[in-house]
Coordinates of C-alpha atoms in Angstrom, one line a residue:
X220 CA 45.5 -25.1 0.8
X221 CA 42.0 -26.5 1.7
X222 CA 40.5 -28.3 -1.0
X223 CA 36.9 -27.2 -2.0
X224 CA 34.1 -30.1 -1.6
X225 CA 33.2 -31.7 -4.9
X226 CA 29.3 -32.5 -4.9
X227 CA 28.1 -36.3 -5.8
X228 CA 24.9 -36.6 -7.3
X229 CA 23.7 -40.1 -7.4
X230 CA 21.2 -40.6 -10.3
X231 CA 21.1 -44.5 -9.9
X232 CA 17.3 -44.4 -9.1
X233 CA 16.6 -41.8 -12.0
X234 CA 18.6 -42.2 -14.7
X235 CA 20.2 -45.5 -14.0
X236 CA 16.9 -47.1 -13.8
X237 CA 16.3 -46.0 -17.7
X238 CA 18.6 -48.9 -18.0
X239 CA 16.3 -51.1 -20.3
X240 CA 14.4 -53.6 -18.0
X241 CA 16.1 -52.0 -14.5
X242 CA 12.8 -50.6 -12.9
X243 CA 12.5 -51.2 -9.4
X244 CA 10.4 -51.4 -6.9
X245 CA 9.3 -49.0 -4.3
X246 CA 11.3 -51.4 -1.4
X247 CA 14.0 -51.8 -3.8
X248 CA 14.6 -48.4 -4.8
X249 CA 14.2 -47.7 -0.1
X250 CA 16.7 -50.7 0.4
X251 CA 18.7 -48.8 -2.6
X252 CA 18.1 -45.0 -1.2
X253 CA 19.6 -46.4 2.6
X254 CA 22.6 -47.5 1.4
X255 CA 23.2 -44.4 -1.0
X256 CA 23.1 -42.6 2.4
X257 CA 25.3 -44.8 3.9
X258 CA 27.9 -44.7 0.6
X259 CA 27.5 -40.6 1.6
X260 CA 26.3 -39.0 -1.3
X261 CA 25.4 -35.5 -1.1
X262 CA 22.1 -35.8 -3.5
X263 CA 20.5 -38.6 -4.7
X264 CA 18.2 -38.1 -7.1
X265 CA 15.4 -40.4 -6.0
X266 CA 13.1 -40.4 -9.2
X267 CA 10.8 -38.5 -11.6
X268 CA 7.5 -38.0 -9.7
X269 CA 5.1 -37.1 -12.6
X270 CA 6.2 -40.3 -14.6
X271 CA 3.7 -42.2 -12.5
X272 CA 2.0 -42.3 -9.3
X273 CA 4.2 -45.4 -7.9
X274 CA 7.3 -43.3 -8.8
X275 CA 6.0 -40.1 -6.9
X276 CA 4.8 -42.9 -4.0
X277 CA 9.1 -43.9 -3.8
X278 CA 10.5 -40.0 -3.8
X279 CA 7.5 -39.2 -1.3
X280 CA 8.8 -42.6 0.9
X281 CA 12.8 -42.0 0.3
X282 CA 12.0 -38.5 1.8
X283 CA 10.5 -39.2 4.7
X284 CA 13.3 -41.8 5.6
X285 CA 16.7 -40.1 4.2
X286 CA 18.1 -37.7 6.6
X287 CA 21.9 -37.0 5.6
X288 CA 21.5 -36.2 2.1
X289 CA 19.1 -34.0 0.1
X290 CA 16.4 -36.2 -1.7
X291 CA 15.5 -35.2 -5.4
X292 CA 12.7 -34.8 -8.3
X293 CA 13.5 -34.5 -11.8
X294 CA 10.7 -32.1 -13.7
X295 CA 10.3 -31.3 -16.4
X296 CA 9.8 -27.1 -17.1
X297 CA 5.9 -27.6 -16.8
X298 CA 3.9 -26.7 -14.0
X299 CA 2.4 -29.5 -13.1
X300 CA 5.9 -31.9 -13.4
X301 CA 7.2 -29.2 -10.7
X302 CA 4.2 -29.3 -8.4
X303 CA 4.3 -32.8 -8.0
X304 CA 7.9 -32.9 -7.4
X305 CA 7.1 -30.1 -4.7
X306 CA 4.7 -32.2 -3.0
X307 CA 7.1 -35.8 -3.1
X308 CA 9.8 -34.0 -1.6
X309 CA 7.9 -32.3 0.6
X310 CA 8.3 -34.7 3.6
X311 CA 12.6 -34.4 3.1
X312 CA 14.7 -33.1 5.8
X313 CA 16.8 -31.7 2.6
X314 CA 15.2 -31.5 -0.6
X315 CA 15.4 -30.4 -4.3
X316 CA 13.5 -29.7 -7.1
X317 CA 15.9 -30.7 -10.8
X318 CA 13.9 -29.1 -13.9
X319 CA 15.0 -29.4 -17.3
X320 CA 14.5 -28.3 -21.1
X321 CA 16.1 -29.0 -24.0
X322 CA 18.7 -26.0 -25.4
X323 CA 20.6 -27.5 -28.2
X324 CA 19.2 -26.2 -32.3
X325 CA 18.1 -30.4 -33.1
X326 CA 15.8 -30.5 -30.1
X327 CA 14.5 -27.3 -29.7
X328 CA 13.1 -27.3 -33.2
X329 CA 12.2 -31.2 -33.8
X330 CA 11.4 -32.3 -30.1
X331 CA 9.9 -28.7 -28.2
X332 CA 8.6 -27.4 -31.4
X333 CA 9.1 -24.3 -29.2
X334 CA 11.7 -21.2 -30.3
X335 CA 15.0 -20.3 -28.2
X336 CA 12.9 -17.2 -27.1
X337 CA 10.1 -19.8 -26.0
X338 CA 12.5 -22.2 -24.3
X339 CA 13.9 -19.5 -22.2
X340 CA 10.8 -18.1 -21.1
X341 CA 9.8 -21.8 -19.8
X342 CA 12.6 -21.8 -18.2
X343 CA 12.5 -18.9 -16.1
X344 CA 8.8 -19.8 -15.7
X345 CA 9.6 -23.6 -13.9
X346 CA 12.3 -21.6 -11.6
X347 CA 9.6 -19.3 -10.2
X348 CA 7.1 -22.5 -9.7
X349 CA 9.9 -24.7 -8.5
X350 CA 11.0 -22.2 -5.5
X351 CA 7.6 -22.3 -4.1
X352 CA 8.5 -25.4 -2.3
X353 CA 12.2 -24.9 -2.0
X354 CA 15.5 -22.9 -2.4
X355 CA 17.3 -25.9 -3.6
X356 CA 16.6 -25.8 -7.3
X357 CA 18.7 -27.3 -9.7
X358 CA 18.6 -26.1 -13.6
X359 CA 19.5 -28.3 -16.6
X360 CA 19.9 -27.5 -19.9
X361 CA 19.3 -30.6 -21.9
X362 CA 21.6 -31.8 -24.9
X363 CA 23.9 -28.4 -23.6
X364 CA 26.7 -30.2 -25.4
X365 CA 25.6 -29.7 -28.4
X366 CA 23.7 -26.1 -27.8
X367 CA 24.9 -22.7 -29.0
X368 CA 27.7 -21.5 -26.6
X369 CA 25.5 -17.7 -26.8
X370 CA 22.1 -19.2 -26.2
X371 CA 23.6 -21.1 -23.5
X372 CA 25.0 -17.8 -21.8
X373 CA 21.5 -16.1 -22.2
X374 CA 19.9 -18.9 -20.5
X375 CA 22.0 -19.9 -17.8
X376 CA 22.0 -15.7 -16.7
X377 CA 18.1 -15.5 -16.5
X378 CA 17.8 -18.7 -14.5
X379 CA 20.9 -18.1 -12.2
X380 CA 18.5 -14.3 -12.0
X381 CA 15.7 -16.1 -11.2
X382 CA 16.8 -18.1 -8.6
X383 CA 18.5 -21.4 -9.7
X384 CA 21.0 -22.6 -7.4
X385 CA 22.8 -25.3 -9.4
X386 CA 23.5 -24.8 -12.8
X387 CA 23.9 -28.4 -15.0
X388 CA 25.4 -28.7 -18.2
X389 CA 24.7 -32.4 -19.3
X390 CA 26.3 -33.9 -22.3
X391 CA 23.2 -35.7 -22.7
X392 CA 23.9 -37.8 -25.8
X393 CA 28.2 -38.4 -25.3
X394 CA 29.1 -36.4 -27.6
X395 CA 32.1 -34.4 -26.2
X396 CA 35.6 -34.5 -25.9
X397 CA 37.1 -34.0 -22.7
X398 CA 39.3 -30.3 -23.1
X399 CA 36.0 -29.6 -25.5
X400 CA 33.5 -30.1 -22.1
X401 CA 35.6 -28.5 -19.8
X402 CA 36.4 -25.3 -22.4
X403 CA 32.8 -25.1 -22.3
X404 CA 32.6 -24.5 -18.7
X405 CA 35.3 -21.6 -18.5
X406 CA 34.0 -20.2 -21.4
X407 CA 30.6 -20.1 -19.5
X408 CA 31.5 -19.0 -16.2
X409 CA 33.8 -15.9 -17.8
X410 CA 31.0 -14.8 -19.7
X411 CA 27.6 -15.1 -17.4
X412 CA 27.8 -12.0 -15.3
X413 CA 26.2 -14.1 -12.2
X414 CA 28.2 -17.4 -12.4
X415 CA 30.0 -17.1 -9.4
X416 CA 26.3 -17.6 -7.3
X417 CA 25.6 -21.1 -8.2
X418 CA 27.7 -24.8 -8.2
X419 CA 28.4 -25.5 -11.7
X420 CA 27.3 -29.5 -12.1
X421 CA 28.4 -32.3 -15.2
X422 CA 26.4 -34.7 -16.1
X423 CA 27.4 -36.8 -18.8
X424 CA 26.4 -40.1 -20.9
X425 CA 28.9 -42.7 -22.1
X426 CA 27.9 -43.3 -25.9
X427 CA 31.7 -42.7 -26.5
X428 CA 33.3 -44.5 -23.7
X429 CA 34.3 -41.0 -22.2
X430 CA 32.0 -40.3 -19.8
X431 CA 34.0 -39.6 -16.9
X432 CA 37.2 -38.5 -18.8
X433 CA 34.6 -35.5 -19.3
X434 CA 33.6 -35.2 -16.1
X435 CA 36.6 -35.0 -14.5
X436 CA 38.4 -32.5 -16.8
X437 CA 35.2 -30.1 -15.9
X438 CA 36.2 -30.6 -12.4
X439 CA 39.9 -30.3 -13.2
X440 CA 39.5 -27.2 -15.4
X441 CA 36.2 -26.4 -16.0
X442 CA 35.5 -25.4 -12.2
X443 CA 32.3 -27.9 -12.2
X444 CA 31.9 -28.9 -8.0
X445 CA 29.1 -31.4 -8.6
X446 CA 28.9 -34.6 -10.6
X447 CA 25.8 -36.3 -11.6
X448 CA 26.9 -40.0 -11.4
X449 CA 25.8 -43.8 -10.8
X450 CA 26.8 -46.4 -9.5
X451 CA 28.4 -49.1 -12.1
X452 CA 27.6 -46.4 -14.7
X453 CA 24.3 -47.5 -15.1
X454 CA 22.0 -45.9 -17.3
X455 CA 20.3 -46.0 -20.9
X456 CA 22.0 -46.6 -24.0
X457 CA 26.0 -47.2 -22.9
X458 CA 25.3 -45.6 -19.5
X459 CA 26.5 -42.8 -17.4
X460 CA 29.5 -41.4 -15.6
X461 CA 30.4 -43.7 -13.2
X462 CA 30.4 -42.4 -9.7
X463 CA 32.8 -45.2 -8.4
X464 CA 35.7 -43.9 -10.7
X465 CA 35.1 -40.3 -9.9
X466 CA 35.5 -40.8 -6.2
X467 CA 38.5 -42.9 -6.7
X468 CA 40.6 -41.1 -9.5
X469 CA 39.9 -38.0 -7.1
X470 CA 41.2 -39.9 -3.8
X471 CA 43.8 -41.6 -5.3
X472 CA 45.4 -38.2 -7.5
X473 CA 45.0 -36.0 -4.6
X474 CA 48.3 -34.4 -6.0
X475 CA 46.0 -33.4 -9.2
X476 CA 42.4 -32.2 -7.4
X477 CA 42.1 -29.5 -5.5
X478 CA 38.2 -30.9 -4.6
X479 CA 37.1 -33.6 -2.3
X480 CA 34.2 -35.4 -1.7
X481 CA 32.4 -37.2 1.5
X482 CA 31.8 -40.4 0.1
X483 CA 32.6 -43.4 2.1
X484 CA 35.0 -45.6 -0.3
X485 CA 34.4 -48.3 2.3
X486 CA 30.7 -48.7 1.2
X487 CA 31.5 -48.6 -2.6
X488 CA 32.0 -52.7 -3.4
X489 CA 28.1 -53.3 -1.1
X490 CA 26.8 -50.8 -3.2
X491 CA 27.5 -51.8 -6.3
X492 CA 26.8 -55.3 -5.2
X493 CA 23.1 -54.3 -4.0
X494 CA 22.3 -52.3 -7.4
X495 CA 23.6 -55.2 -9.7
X496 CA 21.7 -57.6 -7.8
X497 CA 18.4 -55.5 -7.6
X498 CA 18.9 -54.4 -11.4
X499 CA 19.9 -57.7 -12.4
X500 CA 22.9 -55.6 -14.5
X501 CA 25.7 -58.1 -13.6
X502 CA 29.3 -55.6 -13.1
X503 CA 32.2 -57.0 -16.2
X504 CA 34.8 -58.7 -14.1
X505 CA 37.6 -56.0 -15.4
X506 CA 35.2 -52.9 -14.5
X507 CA 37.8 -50.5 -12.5
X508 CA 37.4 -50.2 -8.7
X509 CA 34.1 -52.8 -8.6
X510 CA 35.0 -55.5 -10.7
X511 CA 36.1 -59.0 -9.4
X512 CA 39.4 -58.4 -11.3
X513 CA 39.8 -54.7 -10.4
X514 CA 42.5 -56.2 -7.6
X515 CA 43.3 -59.5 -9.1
X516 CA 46.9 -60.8 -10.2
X517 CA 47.5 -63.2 -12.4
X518 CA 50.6 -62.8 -14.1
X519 CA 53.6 -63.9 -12.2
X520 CA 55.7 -60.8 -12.6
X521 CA 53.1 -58.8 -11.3
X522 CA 52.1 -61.6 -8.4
X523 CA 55.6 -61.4 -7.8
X524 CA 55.5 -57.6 -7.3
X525 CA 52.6 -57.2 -5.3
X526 CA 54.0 -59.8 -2.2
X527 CA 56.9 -57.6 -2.4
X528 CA 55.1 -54.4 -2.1
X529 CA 51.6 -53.7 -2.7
X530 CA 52.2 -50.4 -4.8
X531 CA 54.5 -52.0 -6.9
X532 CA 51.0 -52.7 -9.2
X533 CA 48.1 -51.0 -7.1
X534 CA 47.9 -47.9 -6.8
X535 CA 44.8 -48.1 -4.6
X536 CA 44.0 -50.6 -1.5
X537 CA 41.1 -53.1 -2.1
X538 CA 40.0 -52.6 1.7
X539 CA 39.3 -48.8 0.8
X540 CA 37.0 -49.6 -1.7
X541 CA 35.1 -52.5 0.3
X542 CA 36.5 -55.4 -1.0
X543 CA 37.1 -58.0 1.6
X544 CA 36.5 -61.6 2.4
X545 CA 33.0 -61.8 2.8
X546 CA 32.7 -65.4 4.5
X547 CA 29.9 -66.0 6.8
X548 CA 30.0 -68.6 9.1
X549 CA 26.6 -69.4 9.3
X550 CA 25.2 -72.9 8.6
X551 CA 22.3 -75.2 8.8
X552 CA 22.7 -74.7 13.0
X553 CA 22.8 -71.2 12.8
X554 CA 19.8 -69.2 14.8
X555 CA 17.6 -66.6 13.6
X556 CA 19.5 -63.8 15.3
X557 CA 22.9 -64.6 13.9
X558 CA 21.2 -64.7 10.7
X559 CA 19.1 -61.3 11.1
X560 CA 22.2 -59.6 13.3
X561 CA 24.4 -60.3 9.6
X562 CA 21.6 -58.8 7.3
X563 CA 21.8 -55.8 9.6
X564 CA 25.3 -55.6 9.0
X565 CA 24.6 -55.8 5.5
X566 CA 22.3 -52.7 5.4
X567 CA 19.1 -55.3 4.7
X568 CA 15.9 -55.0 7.1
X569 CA 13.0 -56.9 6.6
X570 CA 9.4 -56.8 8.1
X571 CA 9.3 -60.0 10.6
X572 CA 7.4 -61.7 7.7
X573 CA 10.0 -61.2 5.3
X574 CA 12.9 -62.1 7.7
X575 CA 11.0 -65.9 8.4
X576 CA 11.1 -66.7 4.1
X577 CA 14.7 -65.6 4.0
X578 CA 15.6 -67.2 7.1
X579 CA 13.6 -70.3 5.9
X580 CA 15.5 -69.8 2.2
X581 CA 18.6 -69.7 4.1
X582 CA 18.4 -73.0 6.0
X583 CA 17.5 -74.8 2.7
X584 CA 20.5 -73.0 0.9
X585 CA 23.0 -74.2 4.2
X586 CA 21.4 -77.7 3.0
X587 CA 23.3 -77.8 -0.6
X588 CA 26.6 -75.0 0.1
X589 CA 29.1 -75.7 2.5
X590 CA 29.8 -71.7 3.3
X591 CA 27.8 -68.8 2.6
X592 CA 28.8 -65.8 1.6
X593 CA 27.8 -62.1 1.8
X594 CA 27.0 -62.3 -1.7
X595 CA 24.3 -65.1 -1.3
X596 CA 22.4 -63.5 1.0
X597 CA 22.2 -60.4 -1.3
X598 CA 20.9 -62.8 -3.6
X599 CA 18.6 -64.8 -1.5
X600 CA 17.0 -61.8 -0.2
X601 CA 16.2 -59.8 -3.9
X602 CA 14.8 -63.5 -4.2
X603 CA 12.6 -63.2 -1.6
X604 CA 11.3 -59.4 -2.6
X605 CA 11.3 -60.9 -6.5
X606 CA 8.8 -63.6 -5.1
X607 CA 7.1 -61.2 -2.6
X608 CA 4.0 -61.4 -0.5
X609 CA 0.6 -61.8 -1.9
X610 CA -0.5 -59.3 0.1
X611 CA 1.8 -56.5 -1.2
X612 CA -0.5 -55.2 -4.4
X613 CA 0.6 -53.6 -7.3
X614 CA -0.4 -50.3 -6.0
X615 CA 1.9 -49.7 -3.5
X616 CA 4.6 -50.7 -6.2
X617 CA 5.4 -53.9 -5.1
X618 CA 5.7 -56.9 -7.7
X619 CA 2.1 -59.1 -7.1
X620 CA 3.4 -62.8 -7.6
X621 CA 0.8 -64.4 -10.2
X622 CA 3.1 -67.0 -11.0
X623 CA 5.0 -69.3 -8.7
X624 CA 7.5 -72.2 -9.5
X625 CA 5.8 -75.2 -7.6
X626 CA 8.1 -78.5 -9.8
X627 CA 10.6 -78.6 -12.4
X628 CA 11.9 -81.5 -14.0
X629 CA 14.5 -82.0 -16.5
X630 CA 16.0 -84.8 -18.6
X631 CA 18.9 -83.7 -20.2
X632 CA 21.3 -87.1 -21.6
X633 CA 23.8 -87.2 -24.6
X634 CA 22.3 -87.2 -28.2
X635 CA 19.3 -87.1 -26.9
X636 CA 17.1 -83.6 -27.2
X637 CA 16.6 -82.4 -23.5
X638 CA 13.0 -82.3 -22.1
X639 CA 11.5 -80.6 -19.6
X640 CA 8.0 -80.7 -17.1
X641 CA 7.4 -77.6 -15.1
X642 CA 4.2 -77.1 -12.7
X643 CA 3.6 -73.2 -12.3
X644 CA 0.9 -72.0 -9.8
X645 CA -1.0 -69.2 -11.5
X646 CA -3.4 -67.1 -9.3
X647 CA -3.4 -70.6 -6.6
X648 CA -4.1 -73.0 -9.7
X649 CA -1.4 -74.9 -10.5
X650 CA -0.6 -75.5 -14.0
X651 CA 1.8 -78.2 -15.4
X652 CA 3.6 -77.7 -19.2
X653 CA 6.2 -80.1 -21.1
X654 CA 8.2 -79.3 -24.0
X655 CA 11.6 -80.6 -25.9
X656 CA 13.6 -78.5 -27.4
X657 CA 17.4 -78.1 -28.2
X658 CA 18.8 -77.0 -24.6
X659 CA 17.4 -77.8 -21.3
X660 CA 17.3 -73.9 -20.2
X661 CA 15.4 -73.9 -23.8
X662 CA 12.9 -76.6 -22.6
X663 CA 12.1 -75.2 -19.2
X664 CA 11.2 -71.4 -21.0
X665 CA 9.1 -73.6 -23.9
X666 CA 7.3 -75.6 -20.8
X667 CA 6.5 -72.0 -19.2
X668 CA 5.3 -70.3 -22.2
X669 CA 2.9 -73.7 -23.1
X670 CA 1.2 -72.5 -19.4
X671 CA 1.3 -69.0 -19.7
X672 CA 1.3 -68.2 -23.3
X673 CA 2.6 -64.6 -22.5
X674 CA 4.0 -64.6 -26.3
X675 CA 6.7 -62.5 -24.3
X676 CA 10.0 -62.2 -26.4
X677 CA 13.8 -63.8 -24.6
X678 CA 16.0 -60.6 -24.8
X679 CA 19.0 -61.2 -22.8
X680 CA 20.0 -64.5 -20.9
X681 CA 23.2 -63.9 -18.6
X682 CA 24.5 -66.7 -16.0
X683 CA 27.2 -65.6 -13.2
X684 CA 28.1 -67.2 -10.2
X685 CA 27.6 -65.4 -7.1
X686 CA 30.6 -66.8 -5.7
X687 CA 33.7 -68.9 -6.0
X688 CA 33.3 -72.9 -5.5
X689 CA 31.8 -75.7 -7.7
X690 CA 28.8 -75.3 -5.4
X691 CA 28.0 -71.5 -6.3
X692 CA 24.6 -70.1 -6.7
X693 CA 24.4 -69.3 -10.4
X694 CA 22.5 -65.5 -10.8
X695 CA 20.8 -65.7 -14.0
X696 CA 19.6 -62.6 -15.4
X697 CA 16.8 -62.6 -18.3
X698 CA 15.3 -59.7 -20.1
X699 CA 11.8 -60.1 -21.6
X700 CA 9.7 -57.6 -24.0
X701 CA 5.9 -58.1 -24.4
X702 CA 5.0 -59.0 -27.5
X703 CA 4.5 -55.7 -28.8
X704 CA 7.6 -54.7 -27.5
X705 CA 6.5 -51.7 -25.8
X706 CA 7.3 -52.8 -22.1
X707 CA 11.0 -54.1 -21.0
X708 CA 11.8 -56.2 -18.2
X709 CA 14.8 -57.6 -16.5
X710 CA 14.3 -60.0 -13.5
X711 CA 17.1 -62.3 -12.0
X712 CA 17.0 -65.6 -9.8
X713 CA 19.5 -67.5 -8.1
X714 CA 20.1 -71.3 -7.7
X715 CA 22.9 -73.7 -6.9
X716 CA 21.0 -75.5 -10.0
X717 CA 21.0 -73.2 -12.8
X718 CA 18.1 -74.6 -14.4
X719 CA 15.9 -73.9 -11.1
X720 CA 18.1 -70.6 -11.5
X721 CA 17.0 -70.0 -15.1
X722 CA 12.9 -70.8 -14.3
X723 CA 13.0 -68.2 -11.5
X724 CA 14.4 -65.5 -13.8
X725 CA 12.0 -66.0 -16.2
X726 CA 8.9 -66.3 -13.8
X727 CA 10.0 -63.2 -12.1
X728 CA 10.5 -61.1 -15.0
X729 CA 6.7 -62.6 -15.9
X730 CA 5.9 -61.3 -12.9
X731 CA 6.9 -58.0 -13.5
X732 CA 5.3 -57.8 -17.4
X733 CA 1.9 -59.1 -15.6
X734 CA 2.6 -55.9 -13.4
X735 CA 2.5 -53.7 -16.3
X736 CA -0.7 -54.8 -17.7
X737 CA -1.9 -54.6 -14.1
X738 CA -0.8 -51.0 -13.2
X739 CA -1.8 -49.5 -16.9
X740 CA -5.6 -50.9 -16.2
X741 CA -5.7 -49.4 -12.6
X742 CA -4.0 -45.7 -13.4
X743 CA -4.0 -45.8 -17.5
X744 CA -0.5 -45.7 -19.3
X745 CA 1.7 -42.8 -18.0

């Protein structure tokens, strides 16, 4: 028997950038949308155009350049949340409008302040001004997982009437069990008269670790065909459904699914690679499928297994999913065409200026590693887009670089307390700070903050190495809050000194608070 096509919804760009401190750029979330068409998604949902005008700028951009799968809009069930996602899409070869409102008893009465009679009105209201600019309209009803199974029913019907054509049922706050979600799906699509006209979608949060357990028992027995997903399960609070296990539980229990999906496995490892260096989320070392020890063997039983026969402890190849040997031969000798020819390869264009700072970043990197790897350029190019052009303004949602690492200098010796001089150029003025404190990644942060006085606060410091060797480039990812505490960001940087490593992280995420301030003064807060 044919199997029946199981929709993937990407949300990385929506919902996974609710990560705290995961914004991204308007070329990040392009570099980001290209290779979510290459991965083969059916939908990506590219943003939520009436949050702000650089976030209706990115849909309207993705749009225009994504041609293999439909480009999305969250909305809200207002009017004007739907027109503007109307006009972002407008440029897509596919498009759809996603509009939403809460269902569930806690919501409707303490967030909408609005009565189930009220909420369903909306509803049908936001499908009439969403199919204005398309056919493709996708209905959620928020926190359904905790809604009332015949509210639920009454809904669903008037919006499938009006002209929904994807119904989603999002267990928006984790709060299912697995046969409970998928029981809620039958249950559903025996009683709503008109079920059988739209694709029944999941989307679920991972507050209880079961995320896509859920998902796939609605696909299993539910009769969900699309999953909303992201890549490395990234999202707010403990994330989403990971779209990485999805694909793979489906490919590898073909003997249990009766769906498949389109999804290149192949492109699964450089995409997860790309978002956890734009995000700056680093992936755990035993995440399944993407992890560095999702095909590692340590133990000497199982090492022994595995050169006997592969299957004897994988039950999936590590080529299918991406993983491979990612040398590049490419040194201090190497040209400017080998160097842009591998980007390519990579899925990473850059505008000729951009391509002569990575190129010149790369000769200086050949200088202090004896092999590069796929991995370091990833690195060395967010680097380059962290550090940007002057020229690129705030306005078109690029990050403006007020401050600029020009020296560093650290003493560091044995019971002595390390100390540490740092020039920063702010606006062209260059700026030197000193400070002593009980760590030398401790005294660099001091030193900036004597320049800058940001009074911003440390939330998160994380150090991984790109790659193997004694001479890897350390990633180090910070998270900073203002000191209000009302803006998060998370910036990265990447070194073969950790220190220089650690002063990049923090100046870009600076960067990206300055931003903020910068944006909220041009547009007002949104």
């Amino acid at each position: 028997m044919e199997k029946q096509h199981l929709y993937i919804f990407d949300t990385t760009l929506r919902d996974g950038e609710q990560s705290p401190g995961a914004s991204m750029t308007k070329d990040e979330k392009i570099r980001i949308a290209k290779q979510l068409e290459k991965l083969k998604v059916d939908v990506m949902e590219a943003g939520f155009a009436a949050a702000s005008p650089g976030d209706f700028d990115a849909i309207h951009s993705i749009a225009k350049i994504i041609k293999d799968s439909t480009v999305c809009s969250l909305a809200r069930a207002n009017e004007n949340d739907i027109n503007r996602s109307g006009e972002a899409i407008k440029p897509a070869n596919s498009g759809r409008i996603h509009t939403f409102i809460a269902t569930s008893p806690i919501h409707m009465q303490m967030k909408l302040k609005m009565s189930p009679d009220q909420v369903l009105e909306q509803a049908v209201k936001a499908i009439g001004w969403a199919r204005k600019f398309t056919d493709n309209v996708e209905f959620s009803a928020e926190d359904a997982g905790r809604s009332e199974i015949d509210f639920l029913c009454r809904i669903f019907e008037a919006v499938i009437k009006a002209g929904a054509t994807t119904i989603n049922v999002p267990d928006t706050v984790g709060y299912n069990l697995p046969n409970q979600y998928a029981n809620l799906f039958k249950t559903l699509r025996e009683r709503i008269p008109n079920s059988d006209k739209v694709i029944w979608s999941v989307h679920c949060h991972n507050d209880l670790g079961m995320a896509v357990a859920n998902s796939l028992q609605a696909v299993l027995t539910g009769g969900a065909r699309q999953v909303e997903c992201t890549i490395n399960g990234l999202g707010e609070r403990a994330g989403n459904t990971a779209m990485e296990e999805i694909v793979m539980a489906i490919k590898t229990r073909h003997d249990i699914f009766d769906v498949d999906t389109r999804i290149d496995t192949k492109q699964i490892v450089p995409t997860s690679k790309l978002i956890s260096q734009i995000t700056g989320y680093p992936v755990q070392p035993n995440k399944a499928i993407v992890g560095a020890n999702a095909f590692a063997h340590e133990s000497g039983i199982h090492q022994d297994g595995v050169l006997k026969c592969r299957e004897t402890y994988e039950i999936m190849k590590a080529e299918d999913v991406g993983w491979k040997t990612n040398k590049l031969v490419l040194g201090k000798l190497s040209g400017r065409n080998a160097f842009k020819t591998k980007l390519v390869e990579l899925g990473i264009e850059l505008s000729d200026t951009a391509l002569n700072t990575a190129f010149a970043k790369f000769k200086e990197l050949a200088d202090k590693k004896s092999e590069i790897f796929d991995e370091d350029l990833q690195a060395l190019v967010s680097n380059v887009a962290n550090n940007g052009s002057d020229s690129k303004n705030f306005e078109n949602n690029q990050i403006a670089t007020r401050f600029k690492l020009v020296y560093s200098h650290v003493d560091s010796e044995t019971g002595e307390m390390p100390s540490a001089k740092i020039i920063i150029s702010d606006n062209g003025e260059e700026k030197t700070g000193t400070a002593t404190r009980g760590g030398p990644v401790d005294a660099v942060y001091q030193a900036i903050e004597n320049v800058v006085n940001s009074g911003a606060k440390l939330m998160l410091y994380s150090v991984n190495a790109i790659t193997t060797g004694t001479d890897a480039q350390g990633d180090v990812t910070v998270r900073l809050s203002n000191e209000d505490g009302s803006k998060i960001v998370q910036a990265s940087g990447a070194d073969t000194d950790i220190i220089i490593a650690s002063a990049k992280a923090y100046i870009n995420a600076l960067n990206r608070l300055d931003n903020y301030v910068k944006r909220e003064k041009a547009q007002g807060d949104i």
